[in-house]
PDB file of C-alpha atoms in Angstrom:
ATOM      1  CA  MET A   2      -0.088   2.277  20.715  1.00 53.00           C
ATOM      2  CA  PHE A   3       0.726   4.571  17.569  1.00 61.00           C
ATOM      3  CA  ALA A   4       2.633   4.209  14.344  1.00 64.00           C
ATOM      4  CA  ASP A   5       3.003   6.929  12.198  1.00 72.00           C
ATOM      5  CA  ASP A   6       4.480   7.011   9.086  1.00 76.00           C
ATOM      6  CA  THR A   7       5.225   3.306   8.364  1.00 84.00           C
ATOM      7  CA  LYS A   8       6.230   2.973   3.682  1.00 88.00           C
ATOM      8  CA  TYR A   9       6.488  -0.738   2.325  1.00 91.00           C
ATOM      9  CA  HIS A  10       7.117  -0.983  -0.807  1.00 92.00           C
ATOM     10  CA  ARG A  11       7.782  -3.655  -3.213  1.00 94.00           C
ATOM     11  CA  ALA A  12       8.505  -3.674  -6.811  1.00 95.00           C
ATOM     12  CA  VAL A  13       6.595  -5.157  -9.088  1.00 94.00           C
ATOM     13  CA  ARG A  14       7.015  -6.723 -12.385  1.00 92.00           C
ATOM     14  CA  ASN A  15       4.120  -8.099 -13.445  1.00 93.00           C
ATOM     15  CA  LEU A  16       0.757  -9.313 -12.420  1.00 94.00           C
ATOM     16  CA  GLN A  17       2.135 -11.988  -9.930  1.00 97.00           C
ATOM     17  CA  ASP A  18       3.885  -9.531  -8.407  1.00 96.00           C
ATOM     18  CA  ARG A  19       1.239  -7.332  -8.005  1.00 96.00           C
ATOM     19  CA  GLU A  20      -1.072 -10.002  -6.617  1.00 97.00           C
ATOM     20  CA  ILE A  21       1.567 -11.231  -3.657  1.00 98.00           C
ATOM     21  CA  LEU A  22       2.028  -7.073  -3.142  1.00 97.00           C
ATOM     22  CA  GLN A  23      -2.118  -7.418  -2.229  1.00 98.00           C
ATOM     23  CA  SER A  24      -1.127 -10.206   0.419  1.00 98.00           C
ATOM     24  CA  ASP A  25       1.360  -8.786   1.711  1.00 97.00           C
ATOM     25  CA  LEU A  26      -0.891  -5.908   2.384  1.00 96.00           C
ATOM     26  CA  ASN A  27      -3.683  -7.974   3.251  1.00 97.00           C
ATOM     27  CA  ASN A  28      -1.507  -9.852   6.225  1.00 96.00           C
ATOM     28  CA  ILE A  29      -0.634  -6.579   7.374  1.00 94.00           C
ATOM     29  CA  THR A  30      -4.106  -5.600   8.331  1.00 94.00           C
ATOM     30  CA  ASN A  31      -5.198  -9.451   9.579  1.00 96.00           C
ATOM     31  CA  TRP A  32      -2.090  -8.995  11.821  1.00 94.00           C
ATOM     32  CA  CYS A  33      -3.012  -5.199  12.472  1.00 92.00           C
ATOM     33  CA  GLN A  34      -6.688  -6.184  13.248  1.00 94.00           C
ATOM     34  CA  ASP A  35      -5.040  -9.927  15.416  1.00 96.00           C
ATOM     35  CA  TRP A  36      -3.413  -6.914  17.327  1.00 93.00           C
ATOM     36  CA  ARG A  37      -6.903  -4.885  18.029  1.00 93.00           C
ATOM     37  CA  MET A  38      -4.000  -1.812  15.918  1.00 89.00           C
ATOM     38  CA  ASP A  39      -6.174   0.325  14.166  1.00 88.00           C
ATOM     39  CA  LEU A  40      -5.300   1.075  10.998  1.00 88.00           C
ATOM     40  CA  ASN A  41      -6.618   4.209   9.975  1.00 89.00           C
ATOM     41  CA  LYS A  42      -7.123   3.069   6.116  1.00 89.00           C
ATOM     42  CA  SER A  43      -7.885   6.493   4.646  1.00 89.00           C
ATOM     43  CA  LYS A  44      -3.833   8.061   5.323  1.00 90.00           C
ATOM     44  CA  CYS A  45      -2.849   5.118   3.328  1.00 92.00           C
ATOM     45  CA  ARG A  46      -2.095   6.183   0.295  1.00 93.00           C
ATOM     46  CA  VAL A  47      -0.203   4.323  -2.680  1.00 94.00           C
ATOM     47  CA  LEU A  48       2.520   5.584  -4.507  1.00 93.00           C
ATOM     48  CA  GLN A  49       4.616   4.281  -8.539  1.00 93.00           C
ATOM     49  CA  PHE A  50       7.563   5.447  -9.596  1.00 91.00           C
ATOM     50  CA  THR A  51       8.264   3.869 -12.814  1.00 91.00           C
ATOM     51  CA  ARG A  52      10.143   4.317 -16.486  1.00 91.00           C
ATOM     52  CA  CYS A  53       7.503   3.452 -18.868  1.00 89.00           C
ATOM     53  CA  LEU A  54       5.839   6.289 -19.969  1.00 90.00           C
ATOM     54  CA  GLN A  55       2.509   4.886 -19.491  1.00 89.00           C
ATOM     55  CA  PRO A  56       2.246   2.901 -16.890  1.00 87.00           C
ATOM     56  CA  THR A  57       0.565   0.400 -15.495  1.00 87.00           C
ATOM     57  CA  ILE A  58      -2.155   1.163 -13.152  1.00 86.00           C
ATOM     58  CA  ASN A  59      -2.648  -1.267 -10.395  1.00 91.00           C
ATOM     59  CA  GLN A  60      -5.289  -1.102  -7.927  1.00 94.00           C
ATOM     60  CA  TYR A  61      -4.893  -2.566  -4.086  1.00 97.00           C
ATOM     61  CA  THR A  62      -7.243  -2.715  -1.096  1.00 96.00           C
ATOM     62  CA  LEU A  63      -7.526  -3.106   2.407  1.00 94.00           C
ATOM     63  CA  VAL A  64     -10.263  -4.936   3.520  1.00 90.00           C
ATOM     64  CA  ASP A  65     -12.251  -3.943   0.411  1.00 90.00           C
ATOM     65  CA  ILE A  66     -11.530   0.018   0.461  1.00 94.00           C
ATOM     66  CA  PRO A  67      -9.296   0.762  -2.628  1.00 96.00           C
ATOM     67  CA  VAL A  68      -6.695   2.566  -0.722  1.00 95.00           C
ATOM     68  CA  LYS A  69      -5.418   5.541  -2.811  1.00 95.00           C
ATOM     69  CA  PRO A  70      -3.434   6.554  -5.509  1.00 93.00           C
ATOM     70  CA  LEU A  71      -0.692   9.419  -5.384  1.00 91.00           C
ATOM     71  CA  THR A  72       1.851  10.798  -7.629  1.00 88.00           C
ATOM     72  CA  CYS A  73       4.379  12.970  -5.400  1.00 90.00           C
ATOM     73  CA  VAL A  74       4.402  13.209  -1.023  1.00 87.00           C
ATOM     74  CA  LYS A  75       7.288  14.705   1.121  1.00 86.00           C
ATOM     75  CA  ASP A  76       8.542  11.875   2.738  1.00 81.00           C
ATOM     76  CA  LEU A  77      10.057  13.336   5.868  1.00 78.00           C
ATOM     77  CA  GLY A  78      12.510  10.704   7.336  1.00 69.00           C
TER      78      GLY A  78
END
């Protein structure tokens, strides 16, 4: 089974929001492992939207592998 271009989003305004997002990513990873569904971690990326001139850069992981950040992306739907 393949699930291409899955997207997940959450507003992150503080440290607690960041921890909740990481917990959600952990839950997604656990669900994939439970259902023997491979998650291609090398293709996973994080894109941060902000109005801040000097935003805080949050680091997220999937199974202890850092998720690479993007500055732009082409969204095909």
